[in-house]
Amino acid sequence: MQHILSLPITHTKTHRSHKSRVLAYNIHVNGVLHCRVRYSQLLSLHEQIKKEYGSNVVPAFPPKKIFTLTPAEVEQRREQLEKYMQAVRQDPLLGSSEMFNSFLRKAQQETQQIPTEDVALDICLSNGQKISVNILTSDQTEDVLDAVATNLDLPEDLIGYFSLFLIRESVDGGVTFVRKLQEFELPYVSISSLQSSDFHIVLRKSYWDTAYDGDVMDNRVGLSLLYAQTVSDIERGWILVNKDQHRQLKSLQEKGSKKEFIHLGQTLKYYGYIKFDPCITDFPEKGCQVIVSAGNNELNFHVKLPNEQMKEGSFKVTRMRCWRVTSSQVPLANGTTNTCSSSKCEVKLELAFEYLMSKDRLQWVTITSQQAIMMSICLQSMVDELMVKKSGGSIKKMLRKRHNGSIYRADGQQAVKSPPLLDSPNTNREQIVKLSTKLSSMSLLGISASNSANDISGNDFHGNYAFEGIGDDDL
């Protein structure tokens, strides 16, 4: 799963009715507070899941205690509950169930103390235009996306080609993609709880293969949305354009030739990529500054070496054996102590993937970035597309299909059951993993992790990785 659930700290408050101290648990999603719940609420969820899916499917739940818990027992229970929530979330059946997701949505709304009422929510388009949709504060991501599509007159069969993303806009106009809004959250509550005008929700296409652009461009609204995104990505420098190409694009803009503009854009370097903020990597050596971009079934690296030399290279998703995202609490840089409290620590996120550098050599590559979750989501969705294409399936069915009111989306959470947990890299493990296999890694002591696998089997190896000026033998 792309999203990390953790219970890093407990919270106590005096109950209004009987003046006793009530112990609650902060549930963080990707290092950010999502909701606060009590043991009794989690126990009730467990009982509901067990009744619906059977005892043999549900992971073990920490038992009730008759007497007051000691501090050591409180910490032990916290760890057990964290393990339980992560196990449920990672289970393809339970983690995508409406029961589990509605529990998280309700808890999010209660924690933020936002009543259910009619509100207007602003959604940004790629061209900077804002549209206002009338929703309920309790509407989930799917409901808001439907409202946006209705407002724009986007056909239902194209809704799944787009997603809502949470972004942060900097003073200089730069944009940071924080995450794709998920089924377990309420968009209005999510953005309201941030209490900052720097954050916005934006509509953007949610697929990678440019072959699907044709489906979108056949509709006038889809064409306009894709055109606006292409123009925006060129203007912010995500798509590289030389002078001659810039001249051609400007001419097509003046003529209002949107399709031709997009077709030309498709031939340009980094078309359809998402560019991330500068961060740190340990490849080709520790401490290197890097700008990572995701697109075309790869992670592209622009690395600044310690000697100030710049190198560029790409890691193909088809050569990744697996990946994981880890979250840990670290002291603030200006803190005076080496221990963390809720006010003196920050979340450190890392994406690490095991890559087939050459025929017989796998190597772990780590990226330290606050956008590690978003990178993981990009990798997962690329793998999902490859899986669908390999099986001869339909992109429309993968992105969104309604069956008797049920909605299936391309989050890679429905159809594949995870094998046993992989706690750490093991050089003795089988090196080749089939596309249909997904690996899951989970650390339970203050660190959360998740991974997925893709097809690096047989003759599917391609796009050999090498930095410019460095041969395969040097990697």
Coordinates of C-alpha atoms in Angstrom, one line a residue:
M1 CA 0.0 0.0 0.0
Q2 CA 1.2 3.5 -0.7
H3 CA 0.0 5.0 2.5
I4 CA 1.7 4.5 5.9
L5 CA -0.6 4.2 8.9
S6 CA 1.2 4.7 12.3
L7 CA 0.3 5.4 15.9
P8 CA 3.4 7.3 17.0
I9 CA 2.0 8.8 20.3
T10 CA -0.8 8.4 22.7
H11 CA -3.0 11.2 23.9
T12 CA -4.9 11.6 27.2
K13 CA -7.7 14.0 28.1
T14 CA -10.3 14.3 30.8
H15 CA -13.6 12.9 29.9
R16 CA -16.4 15.4 30.3
S17 CA -19.0 13.1 31.8
H18 CA -17.0 11.4 34.6
K19 CA -13.8 13.4 34.9
S20 CA -11.6 10.4 34.2
R21 CA -8.6 10.3 32.0
V22 CA -9.3 8.9 28.6
L23 CA -6.4 7.4 26.6
A24 CA -6.6 7.9 22.8
Y25 CA -4.3 7.1 19.9
N26 CA -3.1 9.5 17.2
I27 CA -3.4 7.8 13.8
H28 CA -1.0 9.4 11.4
V29 CA -1.2 8.9 7.7
N30 CA 2.2 9.4 6.0
G31 CA 3.4 11.2 9.1
V32 CA 0.5 13.7 9.3
L33 CA -2.2 13.5 11.9
H34 CA -5.4 12.0 10.4
C35 CA -7.5 11.3 13.4
R36 CA -7.5 10.4 17.1
V37 CA -9.3 7.2 18.3
R38 CA -9.8 5.3 21.5
Y39 CA -9.2 1.6 22.1
S40 CA -12.9 0.9 22.3
Q41 CA -13.4 2.4 18.8
L42 CA -10.7 0.2 17.4
L43 CA -12.1 -2.8 19.2
S44 CA -15.5 -2.1 17.7
L45 CA -14.0 -1.8 14.2
H46 CA -12.2 -5.1 14.8
E47 CA -15.5 -6.9 15.8
Q48 CA -17.3 -5.5 12.7
I49 CA -14.5 -6.7 10.4
K50 CA -14.4 -10.1 12.0
K51 CA -18.2 -10.4 11.7
E52 CA -18.1 -9.4 8.0
Y53 CA -15.0 -11.2 6.8
G54 CA -14.4 -14.0 9.3
S55 CA -11.9 -14.6 12.2
N56 CA -9.4 -16.3 9.9
V57 CA -8.9 -13.2 7.8
V58 CA -8.6 -10.6 10.5
P59 CA -5.2 -10.0 12.2
A60 CA -4.7 -10.4 16.0
F61 CA -6.1 -7.6 18.1
P62 CA -4.6 -6.7 21.5
P63 CA -6.8 -8.0 24.3
K64 CA -8.7 -6.0 26.9
K65 CA -7.1 -5.4 30.3
I66 CA -9.0 -5.5 33.6
F67 CA -6.7 -3.2 35.5
T68 CA -5.2 0.2 34.6
L69 CA -2.3 0.0 32.2
T70 CA 1.2 0.8 33.3
P71 CA 3.3 3.1 31.1
A72 CA 5.1 0.1 29.7
E73 CA 1.8 -1.6 28.9
V74 CA 0.5 1.5 27.3
E75 CA 3.4 1.6 25.0
Q76 CA 3.1 -2.1 24.3
R77 CA -0.6 -1.7 23.4
R78 CA 0.3 1.3 21.1
E79 CA 2.7 -0.9 19.2
Q80 CA 0.2 -3.7 19.0
L81 CA -2.5 -1.4 17.7
E82 CA -0.1 0.1 15.2
K83 CA 0.8 -3.4 13.9
Y84 CA -2.9 -4.2 13.7
M85 CA -3.9 -1.1 11.7
Q86 CA -1.0 -1.5 9.3
A87 CA -1.9 -5.2 8.8
V88 CA -5.5 -4.3 8.0
R89 CA -4.5 -1.5 5.7
Q90 CA -2.1 -3.7 3.8
D91 CA -4.6 -6.6 3.3
P92 CA -6.0 -6.2 -0.2
L93 CA -9.5 -7.1 0.9
L94 CA -9.7 -5.4 4.3
G95 CA -7.6 -2.3 3.4
S96 CA -9.9 -1.3 0.5
S97 CA -13.1 -2.2 2.3
E98 CA -15.8 0.5 2.7
M99 CA -16.0 -0.6 6.4
F100 CA -12.3 0.3 7.1
N101 CA -12.3 3.4 5.0
S102 CA -15.5 4.8 6.4
F103 CA -14.1 4.3 9.9
L104 CA -11.1 6.5 9.0
R105 CA -13.3 9.1 7.4
K106 CA -15.7 9.3 10.3
A107 CA -12.8 9.5 12.8
Q108 CA -11.1 12.2 10.7
Q109 CA -14.3 14.3 10.8
E110 CA -14.8 13.8 14.5
T111 CA -11.2 14.6 15.4
Q112 CA -11.2 17.9 13.4
Q113 CA -14.7 18.6 14.9
I114 CA -16.1 19.7 11.6
P115 CA -19.9 19.2 11.5
T116 CA -21.7 17.8 8.5
E117 CA -23.0 20.7 6.5
D118 CA -23.2 22.2 3.0
V119 CA -20.0 24.0 1.9
A120 CA -18.4 25.3 -1.2
L121 CA -15.0 23.8 -2.0
D122 CA -12.5 25.4 -4.4
I123 CA -10.8 23.0 -6.9
C124 CA -7.9 24.3 -9.0
L125 CA -7.4 23.5 -12.7
S126 CA -3.9 23.3 -14.2
N127 CA -4.4 26.7 -15.9
G128 CA -4.9 28.4 -12.5
Q129 CA -8.6 28.7 -12.9
K130 CA -10.7 27.8 -9.8
I131 CA -14.1 26.1 -9.8
S132 CA -16.3 26.0 -6.8
V133 CA -18.3 22.8 -6.1
N134 CA -21.1 22.5 -3.6
I135 CA -20.5 19.5 -1.4
L136 CA -21.0 18.2 2.2
T137 CA -18.1 18.4 4.6
S138 CA -18.6 14.6 5.0
D139 CA -18.2 13.9 1.3
Q140 CA -15.4 11.5 0.5
T141 CA -12.8 11.9 -2.3
E142 CA -15.0 10.0 -4.8
D143 CA -18.0 12.3 -4.2
V144 CA -15.9 15.4 -4.6
L145 CA -14.4 14.1 -7.9
D146 CA -17.9 13.4 -9.1
A147 CA -19.0 16.9 -8.2
V148 CA -16.1 18.4 -10.1
A149 CA -16.9 16.3 -13.2
T150 CA -20.5 17.4 -13.1
N151 CA -19.4 21.0 -12.8
L152 CA -17.1 20.7 -15.8
D153 CA -19.5 18.5 -17.8
L154 CA -16.9 15.8 -18.0
P155 CA -18.5 12.5 -19.1
E156 CA -18.7 9.7 -16.5
D157 CA -16.5 7.3 -18.5
L158 CA -13.6 9.8 -18.4
I159 CA -13.8 10.6 -14.6
G160 CA -11.4 7.8 -13.8
Y161 CA -8.7 9.4 -16.0
F162 CA -8.4 12.2 -13.5
S163 CA -7.7 12.5 -9.8
L164 CA -7.6 15.1 -7.1
F165 CA -4.2 16.0 -5.7
L166 CA -3.2 18.0 -2.7
I167 CA -0.6 20.6 -3.6
R168 CA 1.4 23.3 -1.8
E169 CA 2.1 26.5 -3.6
S170 CA 5.3 28.5 -2.6
V171 CA 5.7 32.2 -2.6
D172 CA 7.6 32.1 -5.9
G173 CA 4.8 30.2 -7.6
G174 CA 6.4 26.8 -7.4
V175 CA 4.2 23.8 -6.8
T176 CA 4.8 20.8 -4.6
F177 CA 2.6 17.7 -5.1
V178 CA 1.9 16.4 -1.6
R179 CA -0.3 13.4 -2.3
K180 CA -3.2 12.1 -4.3
L181 CA -6.4 12.3 -2.2
Q182 CA -7.5 8.8 -1.2
E183 CA -10.8 7.0 -0.5
F184 CA -10.2 7.0 3.3
E185 CA -10.3 10.8 3.6
L186 CA -12.7 13.8 3.3
P187 CA -11.1 16.4 1.0
Y188 CA -12.8 19.4 2.8
V189 CA -11.7 18.2 6.2
S190 CA -8.2 17.4 4.9
I191 CA -7.5 20.8 3.5
S192 CA -9.3 22.7 6.3
S193 CA -7.2 20.9 9.0
L194 CA -4.0 22.2 7.3
Q195 CA -5.1 25.8 8.2
S196 CA -2.9 27.3 5.5
S197 CA -3.8 29.2 2.3
D198 CA -0.7 27.6 0.7
F199 CA -2.5 24.3 0.1
H200 CA -4.9 23.7 -2.7
I201 CA -6.7 20.8 -4.3
V202 CA -6.0 20.4 -8.0
L203 CA -7.5 18.3 -10.8
R204 CA -4.9 16.4 -12.9
K205 CA -4.8 13.4 -15.1
S206 CA -4.0 10.2 -13.2
Y207 CA -2.5 7.9 -15.9
W208 CA 1.0 7.6 -17.4
D209 CA 0.7 6.0 -20.8
T210 CA 0.3 8.7 -23.5
A211 CA -1.7 6.3 -25.6
Y212 CA -4.7 7.1 -23.3
D213 CA -4.5 10.8 -24.2
G214 CA -6.5 9.9 -27.3
D215 CA -9.5 8.8 -25.2
V216 CA -9.4 12.0 -23.3
M217 CA -9.0 14.3 -26.3
D218 CA -12.0 12.8 -28.0
N219 CA -14.1 14.9 -25.6
R220 CA -14.0 18.7 -25.6
V221 CA -13.8 19.0 -21.8
G222 CA -11.1 16.3 -21.6
L223 CA -9.2 18.0 -24.4
S224 CA -9.3 21.4 -22.6
L225 CA -8.1 19.8 -19.3
L226 CA -5.2 18.0 -21.0
Y227 CA -4.3 21.0 -23.0
A228 CA -4.2 23.2 -19.8
Q229 CA -2.1 20.7 -18.0
T230 CA 0.4 20.5 -21.0
V231 CA 0.7 24.3 -21.2
S232 CA 1.2 24.5 -17.4
D233 CA 3.9 21.8 -17.3
I234 CA 5.8 23.6 -20.1
E235 CA 5.5 27.0 -18.4
R236 CA 6.8 25.6 -15.1
G237 CA 9.7 23.9 -16.9
W238 CA 8.6 20.3 -16.3
I239 CA 8.6 19.7 -20.0
L240 CA 11.8 20.7 -21.8
V241 CA 11.4 22.9 -24.9
N242 CA 14.0 24.3 -27.3
K243 CA 13.6 27.6 -29.2
D244 CA 12.3 26.0 -32.3
Q245 CA 9.8 23.9 -30.5
H246 CA 8.7 26.9 -28.4
R247 CA 8.0 28.8 -31.6
Q248 CA 5.9 26.0 -33.0
L249 CA 4.0 25.7 -29.8
K250 CA 3.3 29.4 -29.7
S251 CA 2.0 29.3 -33.2
L252 CA -0.4 26.4 -32.4
Q253 CA -1.6 28.3 -29.3
E254 CA -2.4 31.3 -31.4
K255 CA -4.4 29.2 -33.8
G256 CA -6.2 27.5 -31.0
S257 CA -5.0 24.1 -32.2
K258 CA -5.2 22.2 -28.9
K259 CA -4.9 18.7 -30.3
E260 CA -1.9 19.6 -32.4
F261 CA -0.3 21.4 -29.4
I262 CA -0.7 18.2 -27.3
H263 CA 0.6 16.0 -30.1
L264 CA 3.7 18.1 -30.3
G265 CA 4.0 18.1 -26.5
Q266 CA 4.0 14.3 -26.5
T267 CA 7.2 14.3 -28.5
L268 CA 9.0 16.6 -25.9
K269 CA 11.3 15.3 -23.2
Y270 CA 9.5 14.7 -19.8
Y271 CA 6.0 15.1 -21.2
G272 CA 3.5 13.7 -18.7
Y273 CA 6.2 13.6 -15.9
I274 CA 5.6 14.9 -12.3
K275 CA 8.7 16.8 -11.0
F276 CA 9.5 16.6 -7.3
D277 CA 11.3 19.1 -5.1
P278 CA 15.1 18.9 -4.7
C279 CA 16.0 16.1 -2.2
I280 CA 18.8 13.8 -1.2
T281 CA 19.9 10.4 -2.6
D282 CA 22.6 7.8 -1.8
F283 CA 23.2 7.1 -5.5
P284 CA 25.8 7.2 -7.0
E285 CA 27.2 8.1 -3.6
K286 CA 25.7 9.2 -0.2
G287 CA 24.6 12.8 0.3
C288 CA 24.0 13.7 -3.4
Q289 CA 21.5 16.4 -4.2
V290 CA 18.9 15.2 -6.7
I291 CA 15.8 16.3 -8.6
V292 CA 13.5 13.3 -9.2
S293 CA 10.9 13.2 -11.9
A294 CA 8.3 10.4 -12.4
G295 CA 6.9 9.4 -15.8
N296 CA 7.3 7.0 -18.7
N297 CA 7.5 4.0 -16.3
E298 CA 10.7 5.4 -14.7
L299 CA 12.2 7.6 -12.0
N300 CA 14.5 10.2 -13.7
F301 CA 17.4 11.5 -11.6
H302 CA 19.2 14.8 -12.1
V303 CA 22.1 14.4 -9.6
K304 CA 24.5 16.9 -8.4
L305 CA 27.7 15.1 -7.3
P306 CA 29.9 16.4 -4.4
N307 CA 32.3 17.8 -7.1
E308 CA 29.5 19.9 -8.5
Q309 CA 29.3 17.8 -11.6
M310 CA 25.7 17.1 -12.9
K311 CA 24.6 13.7 -14.0
E312 CA 21.3 12.4 -15.4
G313 CA 19.9 8.9 -15.5
S314 CA 16.7 6.9 -15.2
F315 CA 15.6 3.9 -13.2
K316 CA 13.0 1.9 -15.1
V317 CA 10.1 0.5 -13.0
T318 CA 10.5 -2.8 -14.9
R319 CA 14.0 -3.2 -13.4
M320 CA 12.9 -2.5 -9.8
R321 CA 12.5 -5.7 -7.8
C322 CA 10.6 -4.0 -5.0
W323 CA 10.4 -0.7 -3.0
R324 CA 9.5 0.5 0.4
V325 CA 8.7 3.8 2.1
T326 CA 9.8 4.4 5.7
S327 CA 8.6 7.0 8.1
S328 CA 10.5 7.9 11.3
Q329 CA 10.5 10.6 13.9
V330 CA 13.6 12.7 14.1
P331 CA 14.5 15.7 16.4
L332 CA 14.1 19.1 14.8
A333 CA 17.4 20.5 13.5
N334 CA 17.2 23.4 16.0
G335 CA 16.1 21.1 18.9
T336 CA 18.1 21.0 22.1
T337 CA 17.6 17.3 22.8
N338 CA 18.1 14.0 21.0
T339 CA 14.7 12.7 21.9
C340 CA 11.4 13.3 20.2
S341 CA 8.2 14.7 21.6
S342 CA 5.1 15.7 19.6
S343 CA 6.4 19.3 19.5
K344 CA 10.1 18.7 19.1
C345 CA 10.3 16.3 16.2
E346 CA 9.5 16.0 12.6
V347 CA 8.8 13.1 10.2
K348 CA 11.5 11.8 8.0
L349 CA 10.4 10.0 4.9
E350 CA 12.5 7.8 2.6
L351 CA 11.8 5.8 -0.5
A352 CA 14.1 2.9 -1.1
F353 CA 14.0 0.6 -4.1
E354 CA 16.0 -2.5 -5.1
Y355 CA 17.2 -2.1 -8.6
L356 CA 18.7 -4.5 -11.1
M357 CA 21.9 -2.6 -12.1
S358 CA 23.2 -5.5 -14.3
K359 CA 22.2 -9.0 -15.1
D360 CA 23.2 -10.5 -11.7
R361 CA 23.5 -7.4 -9.4
L362 CA 20.7 -5.9 -7.4
Q363 CA 21.3 -2.7 -5.4
W364 CA 19.2 -0.6 -3.0
V365 CA 18.8 3.1 -3.9
T366 CA 17.4 5.5 -1.3
I367 CA 15.7 8.9 -1.7
T368 CA 15.2 11.1 1.3
S369 CA 12.2 13.3 0.5
Q370 CA 9.0 14.6 2.1
Q371 CA 7.4 13.6 -1.2
A372 CA 8.5 9.9 -0.8
I373 CA 4.8 8.8 -0.5
M374 CA 3.9 10.6 -3.7
M375 CA 6.8 9.0 -5.4
S376 CA 5.6 5.6 -4.2
I377 CA 2.1 6.3 -5.4
C378 CA 3.5 7.2 -8.9
L379 CA 5.5 3.9 -9.0
Q380 CA 2.4 1.9 -7.9
S381 CA 0.2 3.4 -10.5
M382 CA 2.8 2.8 -13.2
V383 CA 2.9 -0.9 -12.1
D384 CA -0.9 -1.1 -12.2
E385 CA -1.0 0.2 -15.8
L386 CA 1.7 -2.3 -16.8
M387 CA -0.2 -5.1 -15.1
V388 CA -3.4 -4.2 -16.9
K389 CA -1.6 -3.9 -20.3
K390 CA 0.2 -7.2 -19.7
S391 CA -3.1 -9.0 -19.0
G392 CA -4.8 -7.4 -21.9
G393 CA -7.2 -5.6 -19.7
S394 CA -8.9 -2.2 -20.2
I395 CA -7.5 1.0 -18.8
K396 CA -11.1 2.2 -18.3
K397 CA -11.9 -0.8 -16.1
M398 CA -8.7 -0.3 -14.2
L399 CA -9.3 3.4 -13.6
R400 CA -12.9 3.2 -12.7
K401 CA -15.8 0.9 -13.3
R402 CA -19.2 0.9 -11.5
H403 CA -20.8 -2.4 -10.7
N404 CA -24.1 -2.2 -8.7
G405 CA -22.8 0.9 -6.9
S406 CA -19.3 -0.5 -6.2
I407 CA -16.4 1.5 -7.4
Y408 CA -13.0 0.0 -8.3
R409 CA -10.1 2.3 -8.7
A410 CA -6.5 2.0 -9.8
D411 CA -4.9 2.0 -6.3
G412 CA -3.6 -1.5 -6.7
Q413 CA -5.4 -2.6 -3.5
Q414 CA -8.2 -4.8 -4.7
A415 CA -7.0 -7.9 -6.6
V416 CA -3.6 -8.9 -5.3
K417 CA -3.0 -10.7 -2.0
S418 CA 0.4 -9.9 -0.5
P419 CA 2.8 -12.7 0.3
P420 CA 4.5 -12.9 3.8
L421 CA 6.2 -9.7 5.0
L422 CA 9.7 -8.9 4.0
D423 CA 11.3 -7.2 6.9
S424 CA 14.6 -6.4 5.4
P425 CA 16.6 -6.8 2.1
N426 CA 17.9 -10.4 1.9
T427 CA 20.5 -11.3 -0.7
N428 CA 19.5 -15.0 -0.4
R429 CA 16.0 -14.3 -1.6
E430 CA 14.9 -15.1 -5.1
Q431 CA 16.0 -12.2 -7.3
I432 CA 13.3 -12.4 -9.9
V433 CA 9.7 -11.4 -9.0
K434 CA 6.8 -11.7 -11.3
L435 CA 4.6 -8.7 -12.1
S436 CA 1.6 -10.3 -10.4
T437 CA 3.5 -10.5 -7.1
K438 CA 3.6 -7.7 -4.6
L439 CA 5.9 -7.6 -1.6
S440 CA 5.0 -5.8 1.6
S441 CA 7.5 -4.6 4.2
M442 CA 6.5 -3.4 7.6
S443 CA 8.5 -2.2 10.5
L444 CA 6.5 -1.9 13.8
L445 CA 8.8 0.0 16.2
G446 CA 8.2 3.6 15.3
I447 CA 8.9 3.0 11.6
S448 CA 6.4 2.2 9.0
A449 CA 7.1 0.7 5.6
S450 CA 5.4 -0.5 2.4
N451 CA 6.6 -1.9 -0.9
S452 CA 5.4 -3.2 -4.2
A453 CA 7.0 -5.3 -6.9
N454 CA 6.8 -5.3 -10.7
D455 CA 7.8 -7.4 -13.6
I456 CA 11.6 -7.8 -14.0
S457 CA 11.2 -11.3 -15.4
G458 CA 12.6 -13.0 -18.4
N459 CA 13.1 -10.9 -21.5
D460 CA 11.3 -7.9 -20.0
F461 CA 14.6 -6.4 -18.9
H462 CA 15.1 -3.2 -20.9
G463 CA 16.3 0.4 -20.6
N464 CA 19.7 -0.5 -19.0
Y465 CA 20.5 2.1 -16.4
A466 CA 23.7 4.1 -16.7
F467 CA 24.6 7.7 -15.7
E468 CA 26.0 9.7 -18.6
G469 CA 29.8 9.1 -18.6
I470 CA 29.5 6.0 -16.4
G471 CA 29.4 2.5 -17.9
D472 CA 27.6 -0.5 -16.6
D473 CA 30.8 -1.9 -15.2
D474 CA 31.2 1.2 -13.0
L475 CA 27.7 1.1 -11.5

